[in-house]
Structures are given as C-alpha cells and as structure tokens.
Short mmCIF file of C-alpha atoms and ligand atoms in Angstrom, two decimals:
data_model
loop_
_atom_site.label_atom_id
_atom_site.label_comp_id
_atom_site.label_asym_id
_atom_site.label_seq_id
_atom_site.Cartn_x
_atom_site.Cartn_y
_atom_site.Cartn_z
CA UNK X 1 -12.00 21.61 -26.47
CA UNK X 2 -10.43 18.15 -26.80
CA UNK X 3 -11.37 15.83 -29.66
CA UNK X 4 -10.91 12.12 -30.14
CA UNK X 5 -9.64 10.64 -33.40
CA UNK X 6 -10.37 6.99 -34.17
CA UNK X 7 -9.33 4.95 -37.19
CA UNK X 8 -11.75 2.03 -37.37
CA UNK X 9 -11.49 -1.58 -38.43
CA UNK X 10 -9.17 -3.13 -35.82
CA UNK X 11 -10.66 -6.10 -33.87
CA UNK X 12 -10.14 -5.45 -30.15
CA UNK X 13 -8.06 -8.15 -28.43
CA UNK X 14 -6.69 -8.18 -24.91
CA UNK X 15 -7.79 -7.21 -21.42
CA UNK X 16 -9.47 -4.13 -19.98
CA UNK X 17 -9.67 -3.24 -16.27
CA UNK X 18 -13.20 -2.26 -15.27
CA UNK X 19 -13.37 0.70 -12.86
CA UNK X 20 -15.60 1.27 -9.85
CA UNK X 21 -19.12 2.45 -10.76
CA UNK X 22 -19.57 6.22 -11.01
CA UNK X 23 -23.26 5.94 -10.19
CA UNK X 24 -22.46 4.01 -7.02
CA UNK X 25 -19.55 6.25 -6.02
CA UNK X 26 -21.53 9.52 -6.21
CA UNK X 27 -24.24 8.60 -3.64
CA UNK X 28 -21.60 6.90 -1.45
CA UNK X 29 -19.67 10.17 -1.36
CA UNK X 30 -22.86 12.04 -0.40
CA UNK X 31 -23.41 9.49 2.40
CA UNK X 32 -20.24 10.78 4.07
CA UNK X 33 -22.32 13.80 5.18
CA UNK X 34 -24.31 11.48 7.48
CA UNK X 35 -21.49 11.00 9.98
CA UNK X 36 -18.77 12.96 11.72
CA UNK X 37 -16.44 9.96 11.32
CA UNK X 38 -14.27 9.21 8.29
CA UNK X 39 -15.74 7.16 5.46
CA UNK X 40 -13.03 5.57 3.27
CA UNK X 41 -14.22 4.50 -0.18
CA UNK X 42 -11.98 2.15 -2.17
CA UNK X 43 -12.14 1.18 -5.87
CA UNK X 44 -12.98 4.82 -6.62
CA UNK X 45 -13.10 5.81 -10.28
CA UNK X 46 -11.33 9.05 -11.25
CA UNK X 47 -13.76 11.04 -13.38
CA UNK X 48 -15.00 14.57 -13.94
CA UNK X 49 -18.29 13.83 -12.10
CA UNK X 50 -16.37 12.50 -9.08
CA UNK X 51 -14.31 15.70 -9.01
CA UNK X 52 -17.54 17.75 -9.16
CA UNK X 53 -19.01 15.85 -6.20
CA UNK X 54 -15.70 16.21 -4.32
CA UNK X 55 -15.76 19.99 -4.91
CA UNK X 56 -19.37 20.18 -3.78
CA UNK X 57 -18.65 18.29 -0.55
CA UNK X 58 -15.47 20.31 0.07
CA UNK X 59 -17.39 23.59 -0.08
CA UNK X 60 -19.83 22.15 2.51
CA UNK X 61 -16.79 21.68 4.75
CA UNK X 62 -16.05 17.97 4.17
CA UNK X 63 -12.33 17.12 4.36
CA UNK X 64 -11.31 14.88 1.44
CA UNK X 65 -8.15 12.93 0.79
CA UNK X 66 -7.45 10.73 -2.24
CA UNK X 67 -4.78 8.04 -2.01
CA UNK X 68 -3.34 6.87 -5.32
CA UNK X 69 -2.96 8.89 -8.47
CA UNK X 70 -5.31 9.46 -11.40
CA UNK X 71 -3.64 6.78 -13.47
CA UNK X 72 -4.37 3.72 -11.38
CA UNK X 73 -7.68 2.09 -10.57
CA UNK X 74 -8.55 1.13 -7.03
CA UNK X 75 -7.89 4.51 -5.45
CA UNK X 76 -9.15 5.21 -1.92
CA UNK X 77 -11.05 8.40 -1.17
CA UNK X 78 -11.43 9.35 2.51
CA UNK X 79 -14.16 11.81 3.44
CA UNK X 80 -14.70 13.34 6.85
CA UNK X 81 -17.74 15.54 7.50
CA UNK X 82 -16.85 16.45 11.11
CA UNK X 83 -16.74 20.18 10.37
CA UNK X 84 -19.59 20.94 7.98
CA UNK X 85 -19.98 24.73 7.93
CA UNK X 86 -22.13 25.43 4.87
CA UNK X 87 -25.47 23.83 4.01
CA UNK X 88 -25.79 25.35 0.51
CA UNK X 89 -25.14 23.46 -2.74
CA UNK X 90 -24.57 26.27 -5.24
CA UNK X 91 -25.84 26.60 -8.78
CA UNK X 92 -22.36 26.51 -10.39
CA UNK X 93 -21.78 22.95 -9.19
CA UNK X 94 -25.33 21.54 -9.27
CA UNK X 95 -25.95 22.68 -12.85
CA UNK X 96 -23.02 20.60 -14.13
CA UNK X 97 -24.21 17.43 -12.41
CA UNK X 98 -27.73 16.46 -11.38
CA UNK X 99 -26.49 13.91 -8.85
CA UNK X 100 -25.53 16.91 -6.66
CA UNK X 101 -29.12 16.82 -5.41
CA UNK X 102 -28.11 13.69 -3.45
CA UNK X 103 -26.67 15.94 -0.73
CA UNK X 104 -30.15 17.19 0.19
CA UNK X 105 -31.34 14.08 2.08
CA UNK X 106 -28.13 13.78 4.16
CA UNK X 107 -27.97 17.53 4.95
CA UNK X 108 -31.57 17.57 6.15
CA UNK X 109 -31.18 14.37 8.14
CA UNK X 110 -28.03 15.39 10.00
CA UNK X 111 -28.25 19.19 10.19
CA UNK X 112 -32.00 19.82 9.87
CA UNK X 113 -31.61 22.12 6.87
CA UNK X 114 -30.25 22.30 3.34
CA UNK X 115 -30.33 24.69 0.41
CA UNK X 116 -29.70 23.08 -2.98
CA UNK X 117 -29.87 24.72 -6.39
CA UNK X 118 -32.58 23.28 -8.63
CA UNK X 119 -30.76 21.12 -11.20
CA UNK X 120 -32.68 22.63 -14.11
CA UNK X 121 -33.06 21.12 -17.56
CA UNK X 122 -30.86 18.42 -18.92
CA UNK X 123 -29.93 17.24 -22.38
CA UNK X 124 -31.78 13.92 -22.03
CA UNK X 125 -35.14 15.28 -20.91
CA UNK X 126 -36.67 17.45 -18.22
CA UNK X 127 -35.67 15.12 -15.34
CA UNK X 128 -37.67 16.63 -12.45
CA UNK X 129 -36.89 16.01 -8.76
CA UNK X 130 -40.50 16.13 -7.52
CA UNK X 131 -40.30 12.58 -6.14
CA UNK X 132 -37.31 13.48 -3.92
CA UNK X 133 -39.06 16.58 -2.56
CA UNK X 134 -42.49 15.00 -1.96
CA UNK X 135 -40.93 12.14 -0.01
CA UNK X 136 -38.85 14.51 2.15
CA UNK X 137 -42.02 16.52 2.85
CA UNK X 138 -43.73 13.31 3.96
CA UNK X 139 -40.85 12.90 6.41
CA UNK X 140 -41.63 16.29 7.96
CA UNK X 141 -39.42 18.63 5.91
CA UNK X 142 -40.70 22.07 5.02
CA UNK X 143 -39.67 22.79 1.44
CA UNK X 144 -39.88 26.02 -0.54
CA UNK X 145 -38.64 26.75 -4.05
CA UNK X 146 -37.22 30.30 -4.18
CA UNK X 147 -34.65 32.06 -6.39
CA UNK X 148 -33.83 28.84 -8.23
CA UNK X 149 -33.06 27.04 -4.97
CA UNK X 150 -34.71 24.32 -2.90
CA UNK X 151 -34.87 25.63 0.69
CA UNK X 152 -35.52 22.69 3.03
CA UNK X 153 -35.67 22.54 6.80
CA UNK X 154 -37.11 20.41 9.53
CA UNK X 155 -37.81 21.11 13.18
CA UNK X 156 -35.88 18.44 15.10
CA UNK X 157 -35.23 15.18 13.24
CA UNK X 158 -36.87 13.92 10.06
CA UNK X 159 -39.61 11.42 10.88
CA UNK X 160 -40.14 7.97 9.39
CA UNK X 161 -42.95 7.80 6.80
CA UNK X 162 -44.69 5.42 4.48
CA UNK X 163 -43.47 6.50 1.05
CA UNK X 164 -44.92 5.03 -2.12
CA UNK X 165 -43.09 6.35 -5.18
CA UNK X 166 -45.43 6.77 -8.14
CA UNK X 167 -42.47 6.17 -10.47
CA UNK X 168 -39.25 4.24 -9.97
CA UNK X 169 -36.36 6.67 -9.41
CA UNK X 170 -32.78 5.72 -8.63
CA UNK X 171 -31.87 9.15 -7.23
CA UNK X 172 -35.04 9.58 -5.15
CA UNK X 173 -34.64 6.09 -3.63
CA UNK X 174 -31.03 6.94 -2.72
CA UNK X 175 -31.86 10.35 -1.23
CA UNK X 176 -34.63 8.87 0.93
CA UNK X 177 -32.51 5.87 1.98
CA UNK X 178 -29.89 8.28 3.34
CA UNK X 179 -32.45 10.59 4.95
CA UNK X 180 -34.36 7.69 6.55
CA UNK X 181 -31.20 6.18 8.04
CA UNK X 182 -30.95 9.10 10.52
CA UNK X 183 -34.73 9.78 10.84
CA UNK X 184 -36.83 9.11 13.91
CA UNK X 185 -38.85 5.91 13.44
CA UNK X 186 -39.50 3.59 10.54
CA UNK X 187 -39.59 4.58 6.84
CA UNK X 188 -41.02 2.25 4.22
CA UNK X 189 -40.01 2.97 0.62
CA UNK X 190 -42.45 1.36 -1.83
CA UNK X 191 -41.77 1.06 -5.59
CA UNK X 192 -38.09 1.52 -4.73
CA UNK X 193 -35.38 1.34 -7.38
CA UNK X 194 -33.50 -1.98 -7.30
CA UNK X 195 -30.39 -0.95 -9.28
CA UNK X 196 -27.11 -2.50 -8.01
CA UNK X 197 -25.88 1.04 -7.23
CA UNK X 198 -28.87 1.57 -4.88
CA UNK X 199 -28.02 -1.73 -3.17
CA UNK X 200 -24.38 -0.66 -2.91
CA UNK X 201 -25.44 2.50 -1.07
CA UNK X 202 -27.74 0.50 1.23
CA UNK X 203 -24.94 -1.95 2.05
CA UNK X 204 -22.55 0.92 2.84
CA UNK X 205 -25.18 2.54 5.08
CA UNK X 206 -25.59 -0.80 6.88
CA UNK X 207 -21.83 -0.89 7.42
CA UNK X 208 -22.18 2.63 8.91
CA UNK X 209 -24.78 1.34 11.39
CA UNK X 210 -28.06 1.90 9.50
CA UNK X 211 -30.90 -0.58 9.94
CA UNK X 212 -32.18 -1.47 6.47
CA UNK X 213 -34.25 -4.42 5.27
CA UNK X 214 -35.45 -5.43 1.82
CA UNK X 215 -32.30 -4.37 -0.07
CA UNK X 216 -32.65 -5.33 -3.74
CA UNK X 217 -36.46 -5.59 -3.53
CA UNK X 218 -39.03 -2.94 -4.40
CA UNK X 219 -39.95 -2.40 -0.73
CA UNK X 220 -37.19 -1.17 1.55
CA UNK X 221 -37.70 -0.64 5.27
CA UNK X 222 -35.37 1.66 7.19
CA UNK X 223 -35.44 1.98 10.97
CA UNK X 224 -33.77 5.27 11.76
CA UNK X 225 -30.87 5.48 14.21
CA UNK X 226 -29.55 8.53 16.08
CA UNK X 227 -26.00 8.29 14.82
CA UNK X 228 -24.05 6.62 12.03
CA UNK X 229 -20.34 5.85 12.15
CA UNK X 230 -17.57 5.72 9.56
CA UNK X 231 -15.69 2.77 8.10
CA UNK X 232 -14.29 1.33 4.87
CA UNK X 233 -16.33 0.40 1.84
CA UNK X 234 -15.43 -0.75 -1.72
CA UNK X 235 -17.41 0.65 -4.67
CA UNK X 236 -18.94 -2.04 -6.95
CA UNK X 237 -17.75 -2.63 -10.51
CA UNK X 238 -19.17 -0.42 -13.23
CA UNK X 239 -21.76 -2.54 -15.10
CA UNK X 240 -22.34 0.19 -17.71
CA UNK X 241 -18.63 0.52 -18.49
CA UNK X 242 -18.55 -3.29 -18.75
CA UNK X 243 -21.45 -3.31 -21.24
CA UNK X 244 -19.86 -0.46 -23.20
CA UNK X 245 -16.57 -2.33 -23.69
CA UNK X 246 -18.53 -5.50 -24.51
CA UNK X 247 -20.27 -3.59 -27.33
CA UNK X 248 -16.91 -2.21 -28.50
CA UNK X 249 -15.39 -5.71 -28.57
CA UNK X 250 -18.43 -7.14 -30.37
CA UNK X 251 -18.69 -4.47 -33.08
CA UNK X 252 -15.04 -5.05 -34.07
CA UNK X 253 -15.42 -8.88 -34.02
CA UNK X 254 -12.88 -8.94 -31.20
CA UNK X 255 -12.19 -11.06 -28.13
CA UNK X 256 -11.71 -9.16 -24.88
CA UNK X 257 -11.51 -10.02 -21.17
CA UNK X 258 -13.04 -7.42 -18.85
CA UNK X 259 -11.19 -7.69 -15.56
CA UNK X 260 -13.26 -7.10 -12.43
CA UNK X 261 -16.59 -7.17 -14.32
CA UNK X 262 -19.47 -9.00 -12.60
CA UNK X 263 -22.09 -10.91 -14.59
CA UNK X 264 -24.72 -10.92 -11.84
CA UNK X 265 -25.04 -7.13 -12.12
CA UNK X 266 -26.03 -7.25 -15.79
CA UNK X 267 -28.13 -10.30 -16.66
CA UNK X 268 -30.54 -8.40 -18.95
CA UNK X 269 -27.62 -6.94 -20.92
CA UNK X 270 -25.86 -10.31 -21.20
CA UNK X 271 -29.09 -11.89 -22.49
CA UNK X 272 -29.49 -9.23 -25.19
CA UNK X 273 -25.87 -9.65 -26.28
CA UNK X 274 -26.44 -13.42 -26.51
CA UNK X 275 -29.55 -12.91 -28.64
CA UNK X 276 -27.48 -10.73 -30.98
CA UNK X 277 -24.79 -13.43 -31.26
CA UNK X 278 -22.26 -12.12 -28.73
CA UNK X 279 -21.13 -14.52 -26.00
CA UNK X 280 -20.30 -13.13 -22.57
CA UNK X 281 -18.90 -15.76 -20.23
CA UNK X 282 -17.36 -15.69 -16.78
CA UNK X 283 -13.62 -16.09 -16.28
CA UNK X 284 -11.74 -16.30 -12.97
CA UNK X 285 -10.90 -12.57 -13.31
CA UNK X 286 -14.10 -11.17 -14.84
CA UNK X 287 -15.93 -11.65 -18.14
CA UNK X 288 -14.88 -12.67 -21.65
CA UNK X 289 -16.67 -11.14 -24.66
CA UNK X 290 -16.55 -12.52 -28.21
CA UNK X 291 -18.77 -13.02 -31.22
CA UNK X 292 -19.62 -16.70 -31.62
CA UNK X 293 -22.33 -16.79 -34.18
CA UNK X 294 -21.14 -15.02 -37.32
CA UNK X 295 -22.37 -11.45 -37.83
CA UNK X 296 -24.43 -9.59 -35.23
CA UNK X 297 -28.21 -10.24 -35.57
CA UNK X 298 -30.89 -7.60 -35.24
CA UNK X 299 -32.82 -7.78 -31.93
CA UNK X 300 -35.49 -5.78 -30.09
CA UNK X 301 -34.72 -3.91 -26.87
CA UNK X 302 -36.86 -1.98 -24.41
CA UNK X 303 -35.21 0.02 -21.63
CA UNK X 304 -36.63 -0.53 -18.17
CA UNK X 305 -35.75 -0.03 -14.53
CA UNK X 306 -33.46 -2.73 -13.07
CA UNK X 307 -33.51 -5.70 -13.50
CA UNK X 308 -34.63 -4.69 -17.01
CA UNK X 309 -32.35 -3.45 -19.78
CA UNK X 310 -30.66 -0.21 -18.60
CA UNK X 311 -31.28 3.08 -20.39
CA UNK X 312 -27.58 3.82 -19.87
CA UNK X 313 -26.76 0.99 -22.36
CA UNK X 314 -29.28 2.00 -25.02
CA UNK X 315 -27.03 4.21 -27.16
CA UNK X 316 -24.12 1.74 -27.12
CA UNK X 317 -26.42 -1.12 -28.17
CA UNK X 318 -27.85 1.02 -30.95
CA UNK X 319 -24.34 1.58 -32.32
CA UNK X 320 -23.72 -2.18 -32.28
CA UNK X 321 -27.07 -2.99 -33.92
CA UNK X 322 -26.49 -0.42 -36.66
CA UNK X 323 -24.18 -2.97 -38.34
CA UNK X 324 -26.33 -6.05 -37.55
CA UNK X 325 -27.91 -8.36 -40.10
CA UNK X 326 -31.60 -7.47 -40.11
CA UNK X 327 -33.61 -4.85 -38.30
CA UNK X 328 -33.85 -3.97 -34.59
CA UNK X 329 -36.47 -2.04 -32.67
CA UNK X 330 -35.26 -0.06 -29.66
CA UNK X 331 -37.79 1.49 -27.27
CA UNK X 332 -36.70 4.01 -24.62
CA UNK X 333 -39.13 4.11 -21.69
CA UNK X 334 -37.07 5.88 -18.99
CA UNK X 335 -36.08 9.21 -20.54
CA UNK X 336 -37.66 11.34 -23.24
CA UNK X 337 -35.27 12.76 -25.81
CA UNK X 338 -32.57 10.14 -25.36
CA UNK X 339 -31.91 9.64 -29.07
CA UNK X 340 -29.52 12.52 -29.65
CA UNK X 341 -26.89 10.09 -30.91
CA UNK X 342 -29.16 9.09 -33.82
CA UNK X 343 -28.35 12.00 -36.17
CA UNK X 344 -24.63 11.53 -35.44
CA UNK X 345 -24.73 7.76 -36.07
CA UNK X 346 -26.67 8.52 -39.26
CA UNK X 347 -23.78 10.75 -40.39
CA UNK X 348 -21.62 7.63 -40.19
CA UNK X 349 -23.98 5.63 -42.44
CA UNK X 350 -26.32 4.05 -39.84
CA UNK X 351 -29.95 3.62 -40.97
CA UNK X 352 -32.12 4.65 -38.04
CA UNK X 353 -35.63 6.11 -37.92
CA UNK X 354 -37.09 7.42 -34.68
CA UNK X 355 -40.86 7.26 -34.13
CA UNK X 356 -41.74 8.70 -30.71
CA UNK X 357 -40.09 6.58 -28.04
CA UNK X 358 -38.99 3.88 -30.51
CA UNK X 359 -36.16 3.71 -33.00
CA UNK X 360 -36.05 1.32 -35.96
CA UNK X 361 -32.46 0.37 -36.75
CA UNK X 362 -31.87 -1.29 -40.12
CA UNK X 363 -28.47 -2.96 -40.18
CA UNK X 364 -26.06 -1.31 -42.64
CA UNK X 365 -23.29 -3.32 -44.32
CA UNK X 366 -20.70 -0.84 -43.08
CA UNK X 367 -20.25 2.47 -41.28
CA UNK X 368 -17.95 5.23 -42.52
CA UNK X 369 -15.83 7.61 -40.48
CA UNK X 370 -17.09 11.21 -40.15
CA UNK X 371 -16.84 14.28 -37.94
CA UNK X 372 -19.43 13.88 -35.20
CA UNK X 373 -20.50 15.67 -32.04
CA UNK X 374 -20.85 14.17 -28.58
CA UNK X 375 -24.08 15.31 -26.88
CA UNK X 376 -24.24 13.42 -23.59
CA UNK X 377 -22.28 10.76 -21.79
CA UNK X 378 -23.76 7.58 -23.27
CA UNK X 379 -24.47 9.15 -26.66
CA UNK X 380 -20.82 10.09 -27.01
CA UNK X 381 -19.51 6.65 -26.18
CA UNK X 382 -21.89 5.16 -28.77
CA UNK X 383 -20.02 7.26 -31.36
CA UNK X 384 -16.73 5.79 -30.12
CA UNK X 385 -18.16 2.28 -30.57
CA UNK X 386 -19.41 3.05 -34.09
CA UNK X 387 -16.07 4.66 -34.99
CA UNK X 388 -14.14 1.55 -33.91
CA UNK X 389 -15.94 -0.41 -36.64
CA UNK X 390 -16.21 2.34 -39.28
CA UNK X 391 -14.13 2.54 -42.44
CA UNK X 392 -11.60 5.36 -42.16
CA UNK X 393 -11.24 8.12 -39.63
CA UNK X 394 -13.79 9.57 -37.21
CA UNK X 395 -13.29 12.76 -35.23
CA UNK X 396 -15.50 13.13 -32.14
CA UNK X 397 -15.96 16.66 -30.86
CA UNK X 398 -16.94 17.74 -27.32
CA UNK X 399 -15.38 14.75 -25.59
CA UNK X 400 -15.75 16.36 -22.15
CA UNK X 401 -19.01 14.41 -22.02
CA UNK X 402 -16.97 11.18 -22.14
CA UNK X 403 -14.68 12.39 -19.36
CA UNK X 404 -17.68 12.64 -17.03
CA UNK X 405 -18.14 8.87 -17.00
CA UNK X 406 -15.31 6.94 -18.67
CA UNK X 407 -11.95 6.68 -16.99
CA UNK X 408 -8.89 6.57 -19.29
CA UNK X 409 -11.05 5.49 -22.21
CA UNK X 410 -8.40 5.94 -24.91
CA UNK X 411 -5.79 4.06 -22.86
CA UNK X 412 -8.14 1.15 -22.15
CA UNK X 413 -9.16 0.81 -25.82
CA UNK X 414 -5.70 1.33 -27.33
CA UNK X 415 -4.41 -1.36 -24.96
CA UNK X 416 -6.56 -3.77 -26.99
CA UNK X 417 -5.28 -2.51 -30.34
CA UNK X 418 -7.74 0.30 -31.11
CA UNK X 419 -6.33 3.21 -33.10
CA UNK X 420 -7.60 6.01 -30.88
CA UNK X 421 -6.00 9.25 -29.79
CA UNK X 422 -7.01 12.42 -28.00
CA UNK X 423 -6.29 15.68 -29.72
CA UNK X 424 -5.83 18.22 -26.95
CA UNK X 425 -7.07 21.69 -27.73
CA UNK X 426 -4.47 24.41 -27.83
CA UNK X 427 -4.91 27.47 -25.65
CA UNK X 428 -6.99 30.02 -27.56
CA UNK X 429 -4.93 32.52 -29.55
CA UNK X 430 -4.76 35.96 -28.05
CA UNK X 431 -3.92 39.10 -29.94
CA UNK X 432 -0.68 40.69 -28.88
CA UNK X 433 -1.36 44.21 -27.67
CA UNK X 434 1.12 46.89 -26.79
CA UNK X 435 0.62 49.46 -24.11
CA UNK X 436 0.15 52.95 -25.46
CA UNK X 437 3.20 55.03 -24.77
C1 UD1 W 501 -29.79 7.63 -12.43
C2 UD1 W 501 -28.43 7.49 -13.06
C3 UD1 W 501 -28.51 7.64 -14.58
C4 UD1 W 501 -29.55 6.66 -15.13
C5 UD1 W 501 -30.87 6.78 -14.39
C6 UD1 W 501 -31.88 5.70 -14.80
C7 UD1 W 501 -26.95 8.34 -11.34
C8 UD1 W 501 -26.01 9.40 -10.89
N1 UD1 W 501 -27.55 8.51 -12.52
O1 UD1 W 501 -30.24 8.96 -12.73
O2 UD1 W 501 -27.24 7.37 -15.15
O3 UD1 W 501 -29.76 6.92 -16.51
O4 UD1 W 501 -30.68 6.66 -12.97
O5 UD1 W 501 -31.35 4.44 -14.58
O6 UD1 W 501 -27.11 7.33 -10.68
N2 UD1 W 501 -38.15 11.27 -12.32
C9 UD1 W 501 -39.23 12.05 -11.98
N3 UD1 W 501 -39.21 12.73 -10.79
C10 UD1 W 501 -38.16 12.63 -9.92
C11 UD1 W 501 -37.06 11.82 -10.25
C12 UD1 W 501 -37.08 11.15 -11.46
O7 UD1 W 501 -40.20 12.16 -12.74
O8 UD1 W 501 -38.21 13.27 -8.86
C13 UD1 W 501 -38.15 10.54 -13.60
C14 UD1 W 501 -37.00 10.96 -14.52
O9 UD1 W 501 -37.32 12.12 -15.26
C15 UD1 W 501 -36.86 9.73 -15.39
C16 UD1 W 501 -37.18 8.59 -14.40
O10 UD1 W 501 -37.91 9.18 -13.34
O11 UD1 W 501 -37.82 9.74 -16.40
C17 UD1 W 501 -35.98 7.87 -13.84
O12 UD1 W 501 -35.06 8.82 -13.33
P1 UD1 W 501 -34.10 8.48 -12.10
O13 UD1 W 501 -34.10 7.01 -11.86
O14 UD1 W 501 -34.43 9.37 -10.97
O15 UD1 W 501 -32.69 8.90 -12.70
P2 UD1 W 501 -31.47 9.57 -11.93
O16 UD1 W 501 -31.44 9.10 -10.52
O17 UD1 W 501 -31.46 11.02 -12.20
#
C-alpha cells in the first residue's frame, strides 16, 4: 500500500487549483440514470470514488466517456443511460462507497425497480439509510430487505408524497429529489438538506427538465414530469478541498491563492478561520488565505448541517487548532465516532481529550513528525495538515483513503513548496518455485 512522506516546516506559498466537488459529482453521475439522453458533466474531479461510481453505472449498462486525462482538471464525463440492462447495484461496489445508494431513487423512478446492496457499517459511525427507504415507501415503492440487499419495486410510476425528514440527510434529500423528478404528481421534501451539493443536483435536474422550487431552502417542492432530457452541466467547486488547503496554508504560516474557490459556498468555515486569525479574502480568480494576526488562536466549533460548520472540515480544523494559542472545544453533532484522527494527532504531540461528542484541544507549541495511520478520508488529510507543520518527517500509511477524495494532493501541495512525496508500494514478494521434475 502507498505511503506519503512529509517533511514539515515549510510555509506554503503559491497557487492551488481547486477541483470540482466529489460530493456534487457523485449524485450528478447517478442522475444520468434518469434519462435516455446523454448528460455531459464538466469540471469533473478524477478520484477513486468517481471511478467507483463510474464502474457501478457501467455495470448497470450506462455508456461512459471521459474527455481529458487524469492529470488535468476540468475534464468532461459523458454518460448515456439509453441501454440500461441491469438494475442491481452489487455488494462489491456498494461496500466501498456508501454514495452508491444514490442509484436507488433514479432506478426506481425510471425503471420501476432496483436492487441495491445495503451499504453496511462505516468507519465514521453506523450511517443508516432508513430515511431514504421510508421516503421511497411513501412514494409508493414496495421495499424488502433480503440477503443483504434492498429489493425495491413500484407498480407504474412513483407517486408524489409529502415527505418530512425527521433528520437532515444530504443523501436522502438527493435520492428523493431524483426520484420525485420523474414521479407522478407533487412531492414536498420538508427538513431538506441545503448543502451546495444538493443545490447543484437540483440545478442540474432543472436543466434536464425537472420542475423544482425552493432550492437552497429546507422545503423543496418537485412537480414530477414524464421524461427528462440530457444536456451539459458543470460541477461546482469543492468547498471541502478549499477549506482543507486553507488549513494547510494557515498551519504553515503561508500565503496561498486557491484558484476557482468560491467564498459563498463556505461562509461558516471562513468565519471560523477569521476567528482563529486566518484571513480568507476574495481575489479575481478565487480566494487568498494567509495568517494576519500572529499565531492561530483557539476557538470553539460545532459541526452542523449547512449552512453550519461542515463535519467534513472538522478533522482538518482540529489539526490546525492543535498548534493554536489557547484551548479549543470541538463538538461533532453529525456523526458518531468521527474522532479517529485524535490518537494519530496525539502521536504527533497534539494535546486532545475526547469527552463524548466533544473534543478539548489544548494548543501545543509544536508538533513532531511520526508514523501515523490514515483511517478515513478527512481524518487522513488532517494528518497531512499536521505533518506540514511538524518538526521532522511524518510517514502516513493507508493513503488510499486520501485518493478517494483528494485529486493530485501531493502535486498541489508540492507546487506551493511542501516537501511531500508518495512512496509507492512494491509488488509483494513471491517465492520462486520450481516445477517438480
Ligand atoms: C454526505 C456526504 C459526506 C458528509 C455528510 C454530512 C456525500 C457523498 N457524502 O454523506 O461527505 O459528511 O453528507 O454532511 O455527499 N442518517 C440517518 N438515516 C439515513 C441517512 C442519514 O440516520 O437514512 C444520519 C447519518 O447517520 C448521519 C446524518 O444522518 O448521522 C447525516 O448523514 P447524511 O447527510 O445522510 O450523510 P451522507 O449523505 O451519507
């Protein structure tokens, strides 16, 4: 397995190109199942999770074509679901990526049936999908859980319903938005997620002919249509990647311009950076990040659904605050068990105590390089951030977690002066055997 080696202490200076958002791209790819026409998605990031979704759609019968290579941003992915011949999303693919469940709403809406493996447990908590299933049942689907699979079918078309989510869920809102777009009648989604990625999906569906009102509010109304068409759509900028590089710039006392980043997608994050003494300002090309107020100050953060502070930025902010002056209190309200980076940061000299859903971070004068283990996507990038500021060398193991969500991470950071390199694993040794004579 690949490792990443980082020698800390170099202030980041320069520019970094922000990619299209993974969490917007995945549901947009699933939306291609809603039409027999071609959907062309531009500004596509090139990541392990995107490849997984591409493989999933391909085995359903979707024809995919990527223009541009893996080295450049702004690629275009064309998807055409004219010849869907398989309505099953198999365990091998769904288990590696929960977002695979986003094919269920589109399959049911367009083909009247779908069989999707249950995603199962996940490193950052149990993450059930009950909200998705209950809402689809309200729309007339018959759902059974058998042999580890969700078996869903509907006689005729899905029907519009009045859905009131008891909890805000990004994935459930997206699944129902897609299902409702082709349903018969009007669907109201109450307590809907308002994340920019949900809005991006809704805007793409509108471009495809869907009738959607209330985008960006907690009540979305969808009037179903009989048919959606294809078209071209550009994926929004990745606000989490933007925040991650902002934390990396700040922890090294650097000055970095994030090209293509958009401030309006991340007000809560920008406010917390400002409170900690990190200025994020708009430039004609994106955002500029620099420390303006001496050392980083300790601050309190609570993760919340959008427009609150995103859970996907919690680990990165914790790494930054581990070298702040003073103490910080971080409270995670979205996922249980999302502090797996804490023992690893502690190995690097961070002073963090977890009490239930809250973590007390006491700023340490310095971090020291160590061998650490990546456990999930955001946890692993928090180790990269800590390593950029640490004295000496850090080796991060299990970097495949990073490859799920960060495109060309080493290249983007080393372009700003970071001493970072990937150590590619050699093929395992095999014993030479000789055939018996
Ligand atoms: C999405 C993001 C993920 C982000 C998360 C929260 C994608 C591909 N992933 O994940 O990066 O961390 O939003 O912003 O976009 N829940 C239920 N029942 C359900 C569904 C969710 O109880 O049926 C709970 C979850 O366990 C969690 C909370 O609701 O506690 C929010 O989860 P949700 O918003 O659904 O996250 P995802 O869509 O999986």
